CSV table of C-alpha atoms and ligand atoms in Angstrom, one decimal:
chain,number,residue,atom,x,y,z
A,1,MET,CA,68.6,61.3,-108.4
A,2,ALA,CA,65.5,59.6,-109.8
A,3,ILE,CA,64.7,60.5,-113.4
A,4,THR,CA,61.1,61.8,-113.5
A,5,ALA,CA,58.7,61.3,-116.4
A,6,ALA,CA,58.8,65.1,-116.9
A,7,ARG,CA,62.6,65.1,-117.3
A,8,LEU,CA,62.4,62.3,-119.8
A,9,GLU,CA,60.1,64.4,-121.9
A,10,GLU,CA,62.4,67.4,-122.0
A,11,PRO,CA,64.3,68.0,-125.2
A,12,PRO,CA,68.0,67.4,-124.9
A,13,ALA,CA,69.8,70.6,-123.9
A,14,ARG,CA,72.2,70.3,-126.8
A,15,ARG,CA,71.5,68.8,-130.2
A,16,THR,CA,73.9,66.1,-131.2
A,17,SER,CA,72.7,65.9,-134.8
A,18,ILE,CA,74.4,67.9,-137.6
A,19,PHE,CA,71.0,69.5,-138.2
A,20,GLN,CA,70.0,72.5,-136.0
A,21,GLU,CA,66.6,74.2,-135.9
A,22,ASP,CA,67.3,76.4,-138.9
A,23,HIS,CA,68.1,73.3,-140.9
A,24,ASP,CA,64.8,71.8,-139.8
A,25,ASP,CA,63.0,74.9,-141.0
A,26,LEU,CA,64.8,74.8,-144.3
A,27,ARG,CA,64.0,71.2,-144.7
A,28,GLU,CA,60.3,72.0,-144.2
A,29,SER,CA,60.3,74.7,-146.8
A,30,VAL,CA,62.3,72.7,-149.3
A,31,ARG,CA,59.9,69.7,-148.8
A,32,ARG,CA,56.9,71.9,-149.3
A,33,PHE,CA,58.3,73.2,-152.5
A,34,VAL,CA,59.2,69.8,-153.8
A,35,GLU,CA,55.9,68.3,-152.9
A,36,THR,CA,53.8,71.1,-154.5
A,37,GLU,CA,55.9,72.2,-157.4
A,38,LEU,CA,58.1,69.2,-158.4
A,39,ALA,CA,56.6,65.9,-157.3
A,40,PRO,CA,53.4,66.3,-159.4
A,41,HIS,CA,55.6,66.4,-162.6
A,42,ILE,CA,58.0,63.7,-161.9
A,43,ALA,CA,56.5,61.0,-164.2
A,44,GLU,CA,56.3,63.5,-167.1
A,45,TRP,CA,59.9,64.7,-166.6
A,46,GLU,CA,61.1,61.1,-166.7
A,47,GLU,CA,60.0,61.2,-170.3
A,48,THR,CA,60.9,64.7,-171.3
A,49,THR,CA,63.6,65.8,-168.8
A,50,PHE,CA,62.7,68.6,-166.5
A,51,PRO,CA,62.3,72.2,-167.8
A,52,ASP,CA,64.9,74.9,-167.3
A,53,GLN,CA,62.3,76.9,-165.4
A,54,VAL,CA,63.0,74.6,-162.4
A,55,PHE,CA,66.4,76.4,-162.1
A,56,THR,CA,64.7,79.8,-162.3
A,57,ARG,CA,62.1,79.0,-159.7
A,58,MET,CA,64.7,77.4,-157.3
A,59,GLY,CA,66.9,80.5,-157.8
A,60,GLU,CA,63.9,82.8,-156.9
A,61,LEU,CA,63.4,80.7,-153.7
A,62,GLY,CA,67.1,81.0,-152.8
A,63,PHE,CA,67.6,77.2,-153.0
A,64,LEU,CA,70.5,77.4,-155.5
A,65,GLY,CA,72.7,79.4,-153.1
A,66,LEU,CA,71.9,78.1,-149.7
A,67,ASP,CA,75.5,77.8,-148.6
A,68,LYS,CA,76.9,80.4,-151.0
A,69,PRO,CA,78.1,83.9,-150.0
A,70,GLU,CA,75.4,86.6,-149.7
A,71,GLU,CA,77.5,89.1,-151.8
A,72,TYR,CA,76.7,86.9,-154.8
A,73,GLY,CA,73.1,86.4,-154.0
A,74,GLY,CA,73.5,83.3,-151.8
A,75,GLN,CA,71.9,82.7,-148.4
A,76,GLY,CA,75.2,82.6,-146.6
A,77,GLY,CA,74.3,79.3,-144.8
A,78,ASP,CA,76.6,76.4,-144.0
A,79,TYR,CA,77.4,73.2,-145.9
A,80,VAL,CA,74.7,71.3,-144.0
A,81,CYS,CA,72.1,73.4,-145.8
A,82,ALA,CA,73.3,72.0,-149.1
A,83,ILE,CA,73.0,68.5,-147.6
A,84,VAL,CA,69.4,69.2,-146.6
A,85,LEU,CA,68.5,70.3,-150.2
A,86,ALA,CA,70.2,67.2,-151.7
A,87,GLU,CA,68.3,64.9,-149.3
A,88,GLU,CA,64.9,66.5,-150.0
A,89,LEU,CA,65.3,66.6,-153.7
A,90,THR,CA,66.3,62.9,-154.0
A,91,ARG,CA,63.8,61.7,-151.3
A,92,ASN,CA,60.7,63.4,-152.6
A,93,ALA,CA,61.4,64.5,-156.2
A,94,ASN,CA,63.7,62.5,-158.5
A,95,GLY,CA,67.3,61.4,-158.7
A,96,GLY,CA,67.9,63.0,-162.2
A,97,LEU,CA,66.6,66.4,-161.1
A,98,ALA,CA,68.6,66.2,-157.8
A,99,MET,CA,71.8,65.4,-159.8
A,100,ALA,CA,71.3,68.2,-162.3
A,101,VAL,CA,70.8,70.7,-159.5
A,102,GLY,CA,73.8,69.3,-157.7
A,103,VAL,CA,76.0,69.8,-160.8
A,104,GLN,CA,75.0,73.5,-160.6
A,105,THR,CA,75.3,74.0,-156.9
A,106,ASP,CA,77.9,71.6,-155.7
A,107,MET,CA,80.1,70.8,-158.7
A,108,ALA,CA,80.4,73.9,-161.0
A,109,LEU,CA,79.7,76.8,-158.5
A,110,PRO,CA,82.2,75.9,-155.8
A,111,PRO,CA,85.3,76.2,-158.0
A,112,ILE,CA,84.0,79.5,-159.6
A,113,LEU,CA,83.5,80.9,-156.1
A,114,GLU,CA,86.8,79.6,-154.8
A,115,PHE,CA,89.2,80.3,-157.7
A,116,GLY,CA,87.3,82.8,-159.9
A,117,THR,CA,88.0,86.5,-160.5
A,118,GLU,CA,85.5,89.0,-159.3
A,119,GLU,CA,84.4,89.4,-162.9
A,120,GLN,CA,83.9,85.7,-163.4
A,121,LYS,CA,81.8,85.5,-160.1
A,122,GLN,CA,79.6,88.3,-161.3
A,123,GLN,CA,79.3,86.9,-164.8
A,124,TRP,CA,78.6,83.3,-163.9
A,125,ALA,CA,78.2,82.6,-160.2
A,126,ALA,CA,75.7,85.3,-159.3
A,127,PRO,CA,73.3,84.6,-162.2
A,128,ALA,CA,73.7,80.8,-161.5
A,129,ILE,CA,72.7,81.3,-157.9
A,130,ARG,CA,69.7,83.4,-159.2
A,131,GLY,CA,68.8,80.5,-161.5
A,132,GLU,CA,69.3,82.7,-164.6
A,133,LYS,CA,72.3,80.7,-165.9
A,134,ILE,CA,72.8,77.0,-166.0
A,135,LEU,CA,76.2,75.4,-165.5
A,136,CYS,CA,77.8,72.1,-166.4
A,137,LEU,CA,81.2,70.6,-165.6
A,138,GLY,CA,83.3,68.8,-168.2
A,139,ILE,CA,85.9,66.4,-166.9
A,140,THR,CA,85.1,63.0,-168.5
A,141,GLU,CA,86.0,62.3,-172.1
A,142,PRO,CA,85.3,59.4,-174.5
A,143,GLY,CA,88.9,58.2,-173.8
A,144,ALA,CA,89.3,59.1,-170.1
A,145,GLY,CA,87.1,59.0,-167.0
A,146,SER,CA,88.6,57.5,-163.9
A,147,ASP,CA,92.0,58.4,-165.1
A,148,VAL,CA,91.5,62.2,-165.3
A,149,SER,CA,95.2,62.7,-166.1
A,150,GLY,CA,94.5,60.9,-169.4
A,151,ILE,CA,92.2,63.6,-170.8
A,152,LYS,CA,93.1,64.9,-174.3
A,153,THR,CA,91.1,68.1,-174.6
A,154,ARG,CA,93.8,70.7,-175.4
A,155,ALA,CA,93.9,74.4,-174.9
A,156,VAL,CA,96.7,76.2,-176.7
A,157,ARG,CA,97.6,79.9,-176.2
A,158,ASP,CA,97.4,82.1,-179.3
A,159,GLY,CA,98.3,85.7,-178.5
A,160,ASP,CA,95.9,86.8,-175.7
A,161,GLU,CA,93.4,84.0,-176.6
A,162,TRP,CA,93.3,80.3,-176.1
A,163,VAL,CA,92.2,77.8,-178.7
A,164,ILE,CA,90.4,74.7,-177.4
A,165,ASN,CA,90.0,71.3,-179.2
A,166,GLY,CA,88.6,68.1,-177.9
A,167,SER,CA,85.5,66.4,-176.6
A,168,LYS,CA,83.7,65.6,-173.4
A,169,THR,CA,81.1,63.0,-172.6
A,170,TYR,CA,78.4,62.1,-170.1
A,171,ILE,CA,78.0,65.8,-169.3
A,172,THR,CA,75.0,66.4,-167.1
A,173,ASN,CA,73.2,69.6,-168.1
A,174,GLY,CA,75.3,69.7,-171.2
A,175,HIS,CA,72.3,70.3,-173.5
A,176,ARG,CA,70.8,73.2,-171.5
A,177,ALA,CA,73.9,74.8,-169.9
A,178,ASP,CA,75.0,78.4,-170.6
A,179,VAL,CA,78.6,77.8,-169.7
A,180,ILE,CA,80.8,74.8,-169.2
A,181,LEU,CA,83.6,74.6,-166.6
A,182,LEU,CA,86.0,72.7,-168.8
A,183,VAL,CA,89.0,70.7,-167.7
A,184,THR,CA,91.8,70.9,-170.4
A,185,LYS,CA,95.4,70.1,-170.8
A,186,THR,CA,97.6,73.1,-171.5
A,187,ASP,CA,101.0,71.4,-171.1
A,188,PRO,CA,101.0,67.7,-171.9
A,189,ASP,CA,104.6,67.4,-170.6
A,190,ALA,CA,104.0,68.9,-167.2
A,191,GLY,CA,102.2,65.9,-165.6
A,192,TYR,CA,99.6,67.0,-163.0
A,193,ASP,CA,100.8,70.7,-163.4
A,194,GLY,CA,99.7,70.7,-167.1
A,195,PHE,CA,95.9,71.1,-166.6
A,196,THR,CA,93.9,74.3,-166.8
A,197,LEU,CA,90.3,75.1,-166.1
A,198,PHE,CA,88.3,77.4,-168.4
A,199,LEU,CA,84.8,78.9,-168.3
A,200,VAL,CA,83.6,78.4,-171.9
A,201,PRO,CA,80.2,79.9,-172.9
A,202,MET,CA,78.3,77.2,-174.6
A,203,ASP,CA,77.2,79.5,-177.5
A,204,SER,CA,80.9,80.0,-178.5
A,205,PRO,CA,81.6,79.2,-182.1
A,206,GLY,CA,83.0,75.6,-182.3
A,207,VAL,CA,81.1,74.3,-179.2
A,208,ILE,CA,79.0,71.4,-180.6
A,209,ARG,CA,76.3,69.7,-178.6
A,210,GLU,CA,76.2,66.3,-180.1
A,211,GLN,CA,73.6,63.7,-179.3
A,212,LYS,CA,71.6,63.6,-176.1
A,213,LEU,CA,72.8,60.3,-174.6
A,214,GLN,CA,70.3,57.6,-173.7
A,215,LYS,CA,70.9,56.1,-170.3
A,216,LEU,CA,69.8,53.5,-167.7
A,217,GLY,CA,68.4,55.9,-165.1
A,218,MET,CA,68.4,59.5,-164.1
A,219,HIS,CA,66.0,60.2,-167.0
A,220,ALA,CA,64.9,63.6,-165.8
A,221,SER,CA,68.4,64.9,-166.4
A,222,ASP,CA,70.0,65.5,-169.8
A,223,THR,CA,73.4,64.0,-170.5
A,224,ALA,CA,75.6,65.2,-173.4
A,225,LEU,CA,78.4,64.3,-175.7
A,226,LEU,CA,80.2,67.6,-176.5
A,227,ALA,CA,82.8,68.5,-179.1
A,228,PHE,CA,85.1,71.6,-179.1
A,229,GLN,CA,86.5,72.5,-182.5
A,230,ASP,CA,88.9,75.5,-182.5
A,231,VAL,CA,86.9,77.2,-179.8
A,232,ARG,CA,88.5,80.6,-179.0
A,233,VAL,CA,88.2,82.1,-175.6
A,234,PRO,CA,90.0,85.1,-174.1
A,235,ASP,CA,92.6,84.9,-171.3
A,236,THR,CA,89.9,86.0,-168.9
A,237,ALA,CA,88.1,82.6,-169.4
A,238,VAL,CA,90.9,80.8,-167.5
A,239,LEU,CA,89.5,79.8,-164.1
A,240,GLY,CA,92.1,79.8,-161.3
A,241,GLN,CA,95.8,79.4,-162.2
A,242,VAL,CA,97.1,78.1,-165.5
A,243,GLY,CA,98.6,74.7,-164.8
A,244,LYS,CA,96.7,74.1,-161.6
A,245,GLY,CA,93.5,72.8,-163.0
A,246,PHE,CA,94.0,69.3,-161.8
A,247,LYS,CA,94.4,70.3,-158.2
A,248,HIS,CA,91.5,72.8,-158.5
A,249,ILE,CA,89.1,70.2,-159.8
A,250,MET,CA,90.1,67.5,-157.4
A,251,TRP,CA,89.5,69.9,-154.5
A,252,GLN,CA,85.9,70.4,-155.5
A,253,LEU,CA,85.2,66.6,-156.0
A,254,GLN,CA,85.2,66.1,-152.2
A,255,GLY,CA,82.3,68.3,-151.3
A,256,GLU,CA,80.3,66.9,-154.2
A,257,ARG,CA,80.9,63.3,-153.1
A,258,LEU,CA,79.4,63.9,-149.7
A,259,ILE,CA,76.4,65.6,-151.3
A,260,GLY,CA,76.0,62.4,-153.4
A,261,CYS,CA,76.2,60.3,-150.2
A,262,ALA,CA,73.5,62.2,-148.4
A,263,SER,CA,71.4,62.1,-151.5
A,264,GLY,CA,71.8,58.4,-152.0
A,265,VAL,CA,71.0,57.5,-148.3
A,266,ALA,CA,67.9,59.8,-148.5
A,267,GLY,CA,66.6,58.1,-151.7
A,268,ALA,CA,67.2,54.6,-150.3
A,269,ALA,CA,65.6,55.5,-147.0
A,270,ARG,CA,62.5,56.5,-148.9
A,271,VAL,CA,62.4,53.2,-150.8
A,272,LEU,CA,62.8,51.4,-147.5
A,273,GLU,CA,59.8,53.3,-146.0
A,274,LEU,CA,57.7,52.4,-149.1
A,275,THR,CA,58.7,48.8,-148.8
A,276,ILE,CA,57.8,48.6,-145.1
A,277,ALA,CA,54.3,49.9,-146.0
A,278,TYR,CA,54.1,47.4,-148.9
A,279,VAL,CA,55.1,44.3,-146.9
A,280,ASN,CA,52.6,45.3,-144.2
A,281,GLU,CA,49.8,45.4,-146.8
A,282,ARG,CA,50.7,42.7,-149.3
A,283,GLU,CA,49.4,39.3,-148.3
A,284,ALA,CA,50.6,35.8,-149.3
A,285,PHE,CA,49.8,32.4,-147.7
A,286,GLY,CA,47.2,34.1,-145.5
A,287,GLN,CA,49.2,36.8,-143.9
A,288,PRO,CA,51.0,40.1,-144.7
A,289,ILE,CA,54.4,39.2,-146.1
A,290,GLY,CA,56.0,41.5,-143.5
A,291,GLN,CA,55.1,38.9,-140.9
A,292,PHE,CA,57.4,36.2,-142.4
A,293,GLN,CA,60.5,36.3,-140.3
A,294,VAL,CA,62.8,36.2,-143.3
A,295,VAL,CA,61.1,39.4,-144.6
A,296,ARG,CA,61.2,41.2,-141.2
A,297,HIS,CA,64.9,40.2,-140.8
A,298,ARG,CA,65.8,41.3,-144.3
A,299,ILE,CA,64.2,44.7,-143.6
A,300,ALA,CA,65.9,45.0,-140.2
A,301,GLU,CA,69.3,44.3,-141.8
A,302,MET,CA,68.8,46.8,-144.6
A,303,ALA,CA,67.7,49.4,-142.0
A,304,ALA,CA,70.8,48.8,-139.9
A,305,LYS,CA,73.1,49.0,-142.9
A,306,LEU,CA,71.5,52.2,-144.1
A,307,GLU,CA,71.7,53.7,-140.6
A,308,ALA,CA,75.5,52.9,-140.6
A,309,ALA,CA,75.9,54.5,-144.0
A,310,ARG,CA,73.9,57.6,-142.9
A,311,GLU,CA,76.0,58.0,-139.8
A,312,LEU,CA,79.3,57.7,-141.6
A,313,THR,CA,78.0,60.3,-144.0
A,314,TYR,CA,77.0,62.7,-141.3
A,315,ALA,CA,80.2,62.2,-139.3
A,316,THR,CA,82.2,63.1,-142.4
A,317,VAL,CA,79.9,66.0,-143.2
A,318,ARG,CA,80.5,67.3,-139.7
A,319,ARG,CA,84.2,67.3,-140.3
A,320,PHE,CA,84.0,68.8,-143.8
A,321,ALA,CA,81.6,71.5,-142.7
A,322,ALA,CA,84.0,72.4,-139.9
A,323,GLY,CA,86.8,73.1,-142.5
A,324,GLU,CA,88.6,69.7,-142.4
A,325,TYR,CA,89.5,68.0,-145.6
A,326,PRO,CA,89.1,64.3,-144.8
A,327,VAL,CA,89.7,62.7,-148.2
A,328,ARG,CA,90.1,59.2,-146.9
A,329,GLU,CA,86.8,59.3,-144.9
A,330,ILE,CA,85.0,61.0,-147.8
A,331,SER,CA,86.1,58.2,-150.1
A,332,MET,CA,85.1,55.6,-147.5
A,333,ALA,CA,81.7,57.2,-147.1
A,334,LYS,CA,81.3,57.3,-150.9
A,335,LEU,CA,82.2,53.6,-151.2
A,336,VAL,CA,80.1,52.4,-148.3
A,337,VAL,CA,77.1,54.5,-149.2
A,338,ALA,CA,77.1,53.6,-152.9
A,339,ARG,CA,77.2,49.8,-152.2
A,340,THR,CA,74.7,50.0,-149.3
A,341,VAL,CA,72.1,52.0,-151.1
A,342,ASN,CA,72.3,49.7,-154.1
A,343,GLU,CA,71.9,46.7,-151.9
A,344,VAL,CA,69.0,48.3,-150.1
A,345,VAL,CA,67.1,49.4,-153.2
A,346,ASP,CA,67.7,46.0,-154.8
A,347,GLY,CA,66.5,44.2,-151.7
A,348,CYS,CA,63.4,46.4,-151.6
A,349,LEU,CA,62.7,45.8,-155.2
A,350,GLN,CA,62.8,42.0,-154.5
A,351,LEU,CA,60.4,42.4,-151.6
A,352,HIS,CA,57.9,44.1,-154.0
A,353,GLY,CA,57.9,41.0,-156.2
A,354,GLY,CA,56.5,41.8,-159.7
A,355,ALA,CA,55.3,45.2,-158.5
A,356,GLY,CA,58.9,46.2,-157.9
A,357,TYR,CA,59.5,45.6,-161.6
A,358,MET,CA,56.6,47.8,-162.7
A,359,ARG,CA,56.8,51.5,-163.4
A,360,GLU,CA,53.7,52.2,-161.4
A,361,TYR,CA,55.4,51.7,-158.0
A,362,GLY,CA,58.4,53.9,-158.7
A,363,ILE,CA,60.8,51.4,-157.1
A,364,GLU,CA,62.3,50.3,-160.5
A,365,ARG,CA,63.1,54.0,-161.2
A,366,ARG,CA,64.9,54.4,-157.9
A,367,TRP,CA,66.7,51.1,-158.6
A,368,ARG,CA,67.9,52.4,-162.0
A,369,ASP,CA,68.8,55.8,-160.7
A,370,MET,CA,70.7,54.5,-157.7
A,371,ARG,CA,73.1,52.4,-159.8
A,372,LEU,CA,74.9,55.5,-160.8
A,373,ALA,CA,76.1,56.0,-157.2
A,374,ARG,CA,78.8,53.3,-157.8
A,375,ILE,CA,80.0,55.0,-161.0
A,376,GLY,CA,79.5,58.7,-161.0
A,377,GLY,CA,81.8,61.1,-159.2
A,378,GLY,CA,84.4,58.4,-158.9
A,379,THR,CA,83.8,54.6,-159.2
A,380,ASP,CA,83.9,52.2,-156.3
A,381,GLU,CA,87.2,51.0,-157.5
A,382,MET,CA,88.6,54.5,-157.5
A,383,MET,CA,87.4,55.0,-154.0
A,384,CYS,CA,89.2,51.8,-153.0
A,385,ASP,CA,92.3,53.1,-154.7
A,386,VAL,CA,92.3,56.4,-152.7
A,387,ILE,CA,91.6,54.6,-149.4
A,388,ALA,CA,94.3,52.0,-150.1
A,389,LYS,CA,96.9,54.8,-150.9
A,390,SER,CA,95.9,56.6,-147.7
A,391,LEU,CA,96.8,53.4,-145.8
A,392,GLY,CA,100.2,53.3,-147.4
A,393,LEU,CA,99.4,50.6,-149.9
B,401,LIG,C1,74.6,59.7,-165.8
B,401,LIG,C2,76.1,60.2,-165.7
B,401,LIG,C3,76.3,61.5,-165.5
B,401,LIG,C4,77.6,62.0,-165.5
B,401,LIG,N1,77.8,63.3,-165.3
B,401,LIG,C5,79.1,63.8,-165.5
B,401,LIG,C6,79.4,65.2,-165.6
B,401,LIG,O1,78.4,66.1,-165.5
B,401,LIG,N2,80.6,65.7,-165.8
B,401,LIG,C7,81.7,64.8,-166.0
B,401,LIG,O2,82.8,65.2,-166.2
B,401,LIG,N3,81.5,63.4,-165.9
B,401,LIG,C8,80.2,62.9,-165.7
B,401,LIG,N4,80.0,61.6,-165.7
B,401,LIG,C9,81.1,60.7,-165.8
B,401,LIG,C10,81.5,59.9,-164.6
B,401,LIG,O3,82.1,60.7,-163.7
B,401,LIG,C11,82.4,58.7,-165.1
B,401,LIG,O4,81.6,57.8,-165.9
B,401,LIG,C12,83.2,58.0,-164.1
B,401,LIG,O5,84.1,58.8,-163.5
B,401,LIG,C13,83.9,56.7,-164.6
B,401,LIG,O6,84.6,57.0,-165.7
B,401,LIG,P1,84.4,56.1,-167.1
B,401,LIG,O7,83.0,56.0,-167.3
B,401,LIG,O8,85.3,56.6,-168.1
B,401,LIG,O9,84.9,54.6,-166.6
B,401,LIG,P2,86.4,54.1,-166.8
B,401,LIG,O10,87.4,55.0,-166.2
B,401,LIG,O11,86.6,53.7,-168.2
B,401,LIG,O12,86.3,52.8,-165.9
B,401,LIG,C14,85.7,51.5,-166.4
B,401,LIG,C15,85.9,50.5,-165.2
B,401,LIG,O13,87.3,50.3,-165.0
B,401,LIG,C16,87.5,50.5,-163.6
B,401,LIG,N5,88.9,51.0,-163.4
B,401,LIG,C17,89.5,52.1,-164.1
B,401,LIG,N6,90.7,52.3,-163.6
B,401,LIG,C18,90.9,51.3,-162.6
B,401,LIG,C19,92.0,51.0,-161.8
B,401,LIG,N7,93.1,51.8,-161.7
B,401,LIG,N8,91.8,50.0,-160.9
B,401,LIG,C20,90.7,49.3,-160.9
B,401,LIG,N9,89.6,49.5,-161.7
B,401,LIG,C21,89.7,50.5,-162.5
B,401,LIG,C22,86.5,51.5,-163.2
B,401,LIG,O14,86.3,51.5,-161.7
B,401,LIG,C23,85.3,51.0,-163.9
B,401,LIG,O15,84.7,49.9,-163.2
B,401,LIG,C24,78.7,61.1,-165.6
B,401,LIG,C25,78.5,59.7,-165.8
B,401,LIG,C26,77.2,59.3,-165.9
B,401,LIG,C27,76.9,57.8,-166.1
């Protein structure tokens, strides 16, 4: 049968994208919010970090609980809704802000909702979804990052209380948070069964917020060095099972990594768009630089690589959202995306020449922010390790 022009214009009967119509509607409303309420302040927040009111406002709008259960004030949507939020925040706002929100929604909230008691969910998860409480997650220590099993922060039982001593570093939201989801060692002789998670209010006596750390990028977020000196918490502060903290926290890293992938691709895609506009406009040797074949090909290669990274992310998101737990593919996506987006943003900076190096164009900010993708949430090398192990190496 001949395909008529009318048939070609019809939309496909079934969408093949992970995004359905309700995700498109959500994207539109998040984008509107970002463009009107966040984007105008980005330059200022790079200097000052963004105000806590951003959490309150996002809570009011329901954006902090898009994929969280309605009984705790969430919107009851699927995981893809969280992907939409991450993409829009990074694309149109700022990497640091997107990361800080992601720590709340995709790093700290999931374990509370998964392993928390009803009381803990009411005390911390519901207000966090409303934007009334800010959360942070403390895994990394001055002496242990990639090797989580090497952490030294200790929690020791004392009657019906626990006493915590140790330190955590590079903690996003650490200066503004109301509570920290803290990874501790409760039994140093028990190997991976010797870790326990705690929900420690940040105003507990003995919690010390040391200096705000200065960093290469992600300047809109705050990053803390924290100390815990004889911090006493009740038994009810234990999150999940005593001794199972390592498994609990490793579980949550997977969803967070995919959020990071989507976020990275969206940020790099924006930079590529800006670069295409720039090379069409900027002239050298009597023509727009975008007409030099080497420039056109460079952009074509970057677009192709970014598309591959995006599709790997979406294919893995589809599986994760359907309830699978594809650790190898998530690690592969994290590795490929982190390297690709850094290559793309660096290539785009190059095509901007000196303008790429100047603050005015915003490319250097994205370049600085993006570098974290290869370190945070598990380094490239750790991703390679997970992949190699899964291949029997
Ligand atoms: C801006 C920012 C925000 C962050 N936010 C948080 C947060 O909110 N909460 C939190 O807990 N942490 C946070 N982190 C910490 C982050 O997750 C760690 O920095 C990361 O996991 C790497 O750990 P590390 O810095 O200790 O590096 P290290 O583990 O010391 O690694 C140093 C280098 O050695 C390599 N390496 C280590 N082991 C191996 C090996 N076996 N084989 C090959 N190479 C190896 C690493 O890949 C890396 O290249 C943040 C970090 C940054 C920079």
